[in-house]
Structure formats: C-alpha cells, structure tokens
PDB file of N, CA and C in Angstrom:
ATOM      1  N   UNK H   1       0.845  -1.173   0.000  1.00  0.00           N
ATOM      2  CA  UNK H   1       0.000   0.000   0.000  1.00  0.00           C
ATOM      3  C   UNK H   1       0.895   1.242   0.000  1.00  0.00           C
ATOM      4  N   UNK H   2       0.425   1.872  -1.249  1.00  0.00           N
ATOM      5  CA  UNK H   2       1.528   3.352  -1.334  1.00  0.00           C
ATOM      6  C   UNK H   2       0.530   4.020  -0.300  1.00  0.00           C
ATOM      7  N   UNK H   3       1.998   4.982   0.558  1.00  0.00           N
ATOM      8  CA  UNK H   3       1.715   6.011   1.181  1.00  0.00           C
ATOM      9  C   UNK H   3       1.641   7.503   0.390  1.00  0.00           C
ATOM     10  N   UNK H   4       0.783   8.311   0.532  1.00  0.00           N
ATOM     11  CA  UNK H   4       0.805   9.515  -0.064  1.00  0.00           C
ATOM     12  C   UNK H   4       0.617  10.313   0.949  1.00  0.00           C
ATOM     13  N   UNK H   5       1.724  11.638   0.670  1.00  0.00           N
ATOM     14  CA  UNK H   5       1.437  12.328   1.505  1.00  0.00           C
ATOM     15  C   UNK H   5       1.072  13.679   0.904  1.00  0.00           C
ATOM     16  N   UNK H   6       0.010  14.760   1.869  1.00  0.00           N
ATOM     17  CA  UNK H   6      -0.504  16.089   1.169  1.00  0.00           C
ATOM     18  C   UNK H   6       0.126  17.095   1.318  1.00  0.00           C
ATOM     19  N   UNK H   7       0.874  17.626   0.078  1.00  0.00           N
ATOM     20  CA  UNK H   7       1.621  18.993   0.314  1.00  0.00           C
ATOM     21  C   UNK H   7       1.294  20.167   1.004  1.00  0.00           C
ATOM     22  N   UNK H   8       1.322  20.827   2.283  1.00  0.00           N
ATOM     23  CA  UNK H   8       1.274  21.852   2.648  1.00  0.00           C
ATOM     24  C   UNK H   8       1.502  23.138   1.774  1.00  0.00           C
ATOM     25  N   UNK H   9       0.201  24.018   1.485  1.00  0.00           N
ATOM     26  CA  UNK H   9       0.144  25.052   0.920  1.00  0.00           C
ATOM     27  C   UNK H   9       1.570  25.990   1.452  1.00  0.00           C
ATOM     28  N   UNK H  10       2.478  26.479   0.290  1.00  0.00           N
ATOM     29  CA  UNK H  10       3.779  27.514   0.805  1.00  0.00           C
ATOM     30  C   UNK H  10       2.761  28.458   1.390  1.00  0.00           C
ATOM     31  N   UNK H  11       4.414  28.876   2.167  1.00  0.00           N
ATOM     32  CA  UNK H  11       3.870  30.070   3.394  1.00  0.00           C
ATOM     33  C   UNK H  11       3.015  31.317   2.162  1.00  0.00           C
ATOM     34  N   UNK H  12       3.468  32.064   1.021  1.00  0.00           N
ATOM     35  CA  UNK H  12       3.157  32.606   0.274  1.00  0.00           C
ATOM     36  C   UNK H  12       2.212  32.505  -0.316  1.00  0.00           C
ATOM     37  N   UNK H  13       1.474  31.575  -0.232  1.00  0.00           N
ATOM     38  CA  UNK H  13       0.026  31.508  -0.773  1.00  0.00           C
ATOM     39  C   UNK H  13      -1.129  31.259   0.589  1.00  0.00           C
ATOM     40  N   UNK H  14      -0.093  30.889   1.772  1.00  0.00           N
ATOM     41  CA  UNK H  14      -1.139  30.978   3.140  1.00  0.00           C
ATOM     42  C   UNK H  14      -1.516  32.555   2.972  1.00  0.00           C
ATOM     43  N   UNK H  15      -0.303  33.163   2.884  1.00  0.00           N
ATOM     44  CA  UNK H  15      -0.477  35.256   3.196  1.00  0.00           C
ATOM     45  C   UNK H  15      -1.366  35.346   1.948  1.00  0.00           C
ATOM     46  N   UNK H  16      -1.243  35.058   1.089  1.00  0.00           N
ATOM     47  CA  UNK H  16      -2.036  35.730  -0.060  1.00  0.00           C
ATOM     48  C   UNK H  16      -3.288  35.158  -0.026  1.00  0.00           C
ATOM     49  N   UNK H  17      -3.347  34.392   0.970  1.00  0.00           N
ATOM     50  CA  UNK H  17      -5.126  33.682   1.257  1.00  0.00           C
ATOM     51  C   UNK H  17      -5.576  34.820   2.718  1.00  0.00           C
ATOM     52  N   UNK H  18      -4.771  35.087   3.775  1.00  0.00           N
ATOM     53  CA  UNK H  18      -4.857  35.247   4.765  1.00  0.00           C
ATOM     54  C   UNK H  18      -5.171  37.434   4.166  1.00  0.00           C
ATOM     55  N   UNK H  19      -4.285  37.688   3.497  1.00  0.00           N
ATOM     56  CA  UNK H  19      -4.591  39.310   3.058  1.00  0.00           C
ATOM     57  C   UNK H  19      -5.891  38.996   2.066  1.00  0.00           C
ATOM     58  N   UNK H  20      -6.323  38.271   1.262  1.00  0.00           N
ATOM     59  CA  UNK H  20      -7.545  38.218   0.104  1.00  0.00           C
ATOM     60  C   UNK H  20      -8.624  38.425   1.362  1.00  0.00           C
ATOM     61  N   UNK H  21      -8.719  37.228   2.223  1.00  0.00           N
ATOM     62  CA  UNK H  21      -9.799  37.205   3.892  1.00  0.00           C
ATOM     63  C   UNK H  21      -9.689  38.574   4.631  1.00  0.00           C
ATOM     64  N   UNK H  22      -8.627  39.120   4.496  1.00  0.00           N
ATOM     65  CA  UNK H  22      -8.674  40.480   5.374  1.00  0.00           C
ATOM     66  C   UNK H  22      -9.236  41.175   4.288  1.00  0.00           C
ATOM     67  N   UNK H  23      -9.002  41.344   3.388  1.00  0.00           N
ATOM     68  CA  UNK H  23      -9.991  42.757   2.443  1.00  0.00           C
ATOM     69  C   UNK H  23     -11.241  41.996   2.330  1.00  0.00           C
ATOM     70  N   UNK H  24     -11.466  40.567   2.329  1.00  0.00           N
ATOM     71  CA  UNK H  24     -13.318  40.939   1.881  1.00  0.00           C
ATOM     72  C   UNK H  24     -13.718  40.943   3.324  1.00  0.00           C
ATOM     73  N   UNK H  25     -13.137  40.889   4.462  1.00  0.00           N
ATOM     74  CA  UNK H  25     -13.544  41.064   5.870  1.00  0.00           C
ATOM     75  C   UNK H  25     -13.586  42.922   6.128  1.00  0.00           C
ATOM     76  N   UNK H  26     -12.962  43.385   5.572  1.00  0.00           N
ATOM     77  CA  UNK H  26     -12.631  45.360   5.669  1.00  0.00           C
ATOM     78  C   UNK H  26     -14.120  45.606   4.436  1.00  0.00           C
ATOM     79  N   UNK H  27     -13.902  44.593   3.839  1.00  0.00           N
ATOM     80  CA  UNK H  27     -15.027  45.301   2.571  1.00  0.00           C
ATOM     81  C   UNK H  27     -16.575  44.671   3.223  1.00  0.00           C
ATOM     82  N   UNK H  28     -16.707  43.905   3.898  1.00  0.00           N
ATOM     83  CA  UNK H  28     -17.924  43.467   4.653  1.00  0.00           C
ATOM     84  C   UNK H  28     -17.918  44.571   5.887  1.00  0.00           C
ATOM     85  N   UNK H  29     -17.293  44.892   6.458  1.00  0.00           N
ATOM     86  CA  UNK H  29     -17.397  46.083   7.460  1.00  0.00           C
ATOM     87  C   UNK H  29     -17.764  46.941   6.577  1.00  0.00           C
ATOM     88  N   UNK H  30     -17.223  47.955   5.598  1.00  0.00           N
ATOM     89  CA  UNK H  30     -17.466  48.460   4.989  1.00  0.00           C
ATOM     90  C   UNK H  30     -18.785  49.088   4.534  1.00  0.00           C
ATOM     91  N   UNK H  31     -19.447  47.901   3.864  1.00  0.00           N
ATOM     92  CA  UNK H  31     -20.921  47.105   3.517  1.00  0.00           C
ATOM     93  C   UNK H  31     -21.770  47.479   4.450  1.00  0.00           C
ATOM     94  N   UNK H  32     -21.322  46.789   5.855  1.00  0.00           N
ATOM     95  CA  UNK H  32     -22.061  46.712   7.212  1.00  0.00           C
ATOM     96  C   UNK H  32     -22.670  48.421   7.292  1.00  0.00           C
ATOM     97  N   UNK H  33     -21.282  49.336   7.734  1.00  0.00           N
ATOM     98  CA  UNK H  33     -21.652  50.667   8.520  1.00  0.00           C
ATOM     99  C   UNK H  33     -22.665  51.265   7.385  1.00  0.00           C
ATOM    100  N   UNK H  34     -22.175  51.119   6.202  1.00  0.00           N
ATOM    101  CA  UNK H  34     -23.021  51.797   5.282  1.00  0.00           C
ATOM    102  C   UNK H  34     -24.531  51.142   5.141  1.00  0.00           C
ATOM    103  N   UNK H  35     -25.124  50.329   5.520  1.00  0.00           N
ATOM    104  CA  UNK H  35     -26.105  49.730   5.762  1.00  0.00           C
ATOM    105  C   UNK H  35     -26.859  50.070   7.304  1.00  0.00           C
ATOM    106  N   UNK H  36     -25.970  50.103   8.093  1.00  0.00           N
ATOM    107  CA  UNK H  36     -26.437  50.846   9.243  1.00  0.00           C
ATOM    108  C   UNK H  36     -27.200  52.294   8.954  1.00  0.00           C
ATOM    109  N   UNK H  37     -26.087  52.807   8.369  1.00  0.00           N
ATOM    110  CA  UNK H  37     -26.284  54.454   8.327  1.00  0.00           C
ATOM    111  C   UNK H  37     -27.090  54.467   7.367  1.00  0.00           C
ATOM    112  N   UNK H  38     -27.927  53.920   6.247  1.00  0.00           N
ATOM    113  CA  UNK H  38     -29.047  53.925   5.738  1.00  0.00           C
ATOM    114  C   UNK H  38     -30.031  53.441   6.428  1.00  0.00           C
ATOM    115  N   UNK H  39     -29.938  52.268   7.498  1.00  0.00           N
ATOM    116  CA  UNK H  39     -31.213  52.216   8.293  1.00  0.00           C
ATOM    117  C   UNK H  39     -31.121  53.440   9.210  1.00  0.00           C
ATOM    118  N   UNK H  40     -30.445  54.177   9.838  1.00  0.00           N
ATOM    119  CA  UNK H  40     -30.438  54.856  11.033  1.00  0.00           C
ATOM    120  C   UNK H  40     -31.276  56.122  10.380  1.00  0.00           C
ATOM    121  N   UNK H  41     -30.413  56.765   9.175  1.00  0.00           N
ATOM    122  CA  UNK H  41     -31.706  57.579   8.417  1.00  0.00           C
ATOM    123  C   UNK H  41     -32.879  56.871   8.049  1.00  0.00           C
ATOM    124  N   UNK H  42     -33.243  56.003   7.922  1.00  0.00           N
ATOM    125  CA  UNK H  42     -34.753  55.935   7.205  1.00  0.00           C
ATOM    126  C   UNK H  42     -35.582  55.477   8.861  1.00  0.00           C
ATOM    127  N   UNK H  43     -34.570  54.939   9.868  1.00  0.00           N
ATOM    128  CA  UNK H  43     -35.446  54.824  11.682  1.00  0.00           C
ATOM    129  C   UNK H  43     -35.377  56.557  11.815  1.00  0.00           C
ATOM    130  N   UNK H  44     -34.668  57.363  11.234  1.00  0.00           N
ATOM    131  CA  UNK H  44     -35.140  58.778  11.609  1.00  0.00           C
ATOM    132  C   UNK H  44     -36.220  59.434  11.074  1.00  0.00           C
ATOM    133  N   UNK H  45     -36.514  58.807   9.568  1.00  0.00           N
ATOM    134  CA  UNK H  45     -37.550  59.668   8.869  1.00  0.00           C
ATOM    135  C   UNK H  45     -38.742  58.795   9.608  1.00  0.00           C
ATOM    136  N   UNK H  46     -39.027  58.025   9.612  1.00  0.00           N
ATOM    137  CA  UNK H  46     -39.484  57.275  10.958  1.00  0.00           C
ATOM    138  C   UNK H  46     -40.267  57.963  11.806  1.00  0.00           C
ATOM    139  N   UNK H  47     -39.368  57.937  12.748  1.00  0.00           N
ATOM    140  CA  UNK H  47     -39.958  58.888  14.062  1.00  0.00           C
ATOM    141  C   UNK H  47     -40.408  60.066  13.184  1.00  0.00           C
ATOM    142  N   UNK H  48     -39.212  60.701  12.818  1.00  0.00           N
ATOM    143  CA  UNK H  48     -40.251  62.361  12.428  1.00  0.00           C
ATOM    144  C   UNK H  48     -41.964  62.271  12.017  1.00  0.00           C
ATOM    145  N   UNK H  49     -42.185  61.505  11.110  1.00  0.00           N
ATOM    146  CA  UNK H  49     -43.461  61.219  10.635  1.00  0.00           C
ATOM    147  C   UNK H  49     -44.090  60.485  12.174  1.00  0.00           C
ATOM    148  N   UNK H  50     -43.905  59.888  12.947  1.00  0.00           N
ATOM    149  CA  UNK H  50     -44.857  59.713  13.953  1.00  0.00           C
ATOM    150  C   UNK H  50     -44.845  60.146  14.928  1.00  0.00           C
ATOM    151  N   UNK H  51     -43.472  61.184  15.201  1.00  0.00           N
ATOM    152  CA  UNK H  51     -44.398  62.738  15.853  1.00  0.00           C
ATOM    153  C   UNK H  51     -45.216  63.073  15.533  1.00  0.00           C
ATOM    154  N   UNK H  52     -44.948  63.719  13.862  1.00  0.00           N
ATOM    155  CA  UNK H  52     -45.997  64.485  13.150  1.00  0.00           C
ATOM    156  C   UNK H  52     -47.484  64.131  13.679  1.00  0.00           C
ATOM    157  N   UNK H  53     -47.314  62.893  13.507  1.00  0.00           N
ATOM    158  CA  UNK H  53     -49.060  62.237  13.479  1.00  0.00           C
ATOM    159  C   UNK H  53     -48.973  61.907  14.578  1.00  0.00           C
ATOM    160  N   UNK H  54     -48.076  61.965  16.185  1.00  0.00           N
ATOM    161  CA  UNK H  54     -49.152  62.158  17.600  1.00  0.00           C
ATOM    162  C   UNK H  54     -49.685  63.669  17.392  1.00  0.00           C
ATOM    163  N   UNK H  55     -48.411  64.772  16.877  1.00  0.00           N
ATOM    164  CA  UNK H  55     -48.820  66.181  17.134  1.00  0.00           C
ATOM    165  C   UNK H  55     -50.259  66.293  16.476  1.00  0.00           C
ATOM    166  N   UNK H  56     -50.373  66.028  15.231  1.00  0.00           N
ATOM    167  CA  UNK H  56     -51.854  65.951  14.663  1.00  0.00           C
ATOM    168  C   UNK H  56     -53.041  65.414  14.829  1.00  0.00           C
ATOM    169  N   UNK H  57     -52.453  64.213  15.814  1.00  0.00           N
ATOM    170  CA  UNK H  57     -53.652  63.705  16.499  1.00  0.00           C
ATOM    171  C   UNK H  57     -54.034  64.046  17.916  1.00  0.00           C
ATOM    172  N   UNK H  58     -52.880  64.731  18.518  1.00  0.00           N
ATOM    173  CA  UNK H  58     -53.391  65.646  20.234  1.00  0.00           C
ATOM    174  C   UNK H  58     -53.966  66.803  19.364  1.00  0.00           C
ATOM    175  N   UNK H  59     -54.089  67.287  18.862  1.00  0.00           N
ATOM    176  CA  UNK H  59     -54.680  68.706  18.189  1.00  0.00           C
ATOM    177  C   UNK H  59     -55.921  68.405  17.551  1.00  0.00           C
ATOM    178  N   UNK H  60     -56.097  67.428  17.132  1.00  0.00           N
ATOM    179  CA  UNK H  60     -57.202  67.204  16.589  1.00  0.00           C
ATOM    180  C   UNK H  60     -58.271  66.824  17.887  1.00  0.00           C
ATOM    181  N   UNK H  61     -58.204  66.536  18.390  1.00  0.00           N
ATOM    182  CA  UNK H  61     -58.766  66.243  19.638  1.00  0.00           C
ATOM    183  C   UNK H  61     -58.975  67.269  20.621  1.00  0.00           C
TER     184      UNK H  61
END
C-alpha cells in the first residue's frame, strides 16, 4: 500500500489567502456601517413622521 502524503500550501500563498480574507472582511465592514447608516436615516424619517401624526392627532382632539 503506497503512502501519499498532502503537500502543505507555501507560506506565500497561506499570506495571499490570509490578506484576500482580510480585504473581503474590511469590505464586509465596509458594507455593514453603510447599511447601518441607511437604516439609522430611514429609523429617523421614521420617528419624524410619527411625531408628526401624535402632534396631529393631540390637536385634533
């Protein structure tokens, strides 16, 4: 029975795997805040409109 053994990826293609994982990990942060900061404005236009409509509805009353 032949033995085979599995070549360990060179150190140089571990880093060039390990920096490719760090930029789509910086570019998923990235992604993230800017997704925040479009919900955080549209949870603001939000509220404004349901002030509006308690203020319009204590007044109406």
């Amino acid at each position: 029975m032949a033995v085979t053994t599995k070549r360990l990826p060179s150190l140089g293609v571990i880093e060039a795997r390990l920096h490719m994982l760090y930029g789509e990990r910086k570019t998923a942060e990235r992604l993230l805040q800017k997704r925040q900061q479009q919900y955080d404005e549209v949870q603001a236009e939000i509220n404004k409109y349901e002030e509006y409509r308690e203020q319009k509805t204590a007044k109406g009353q």
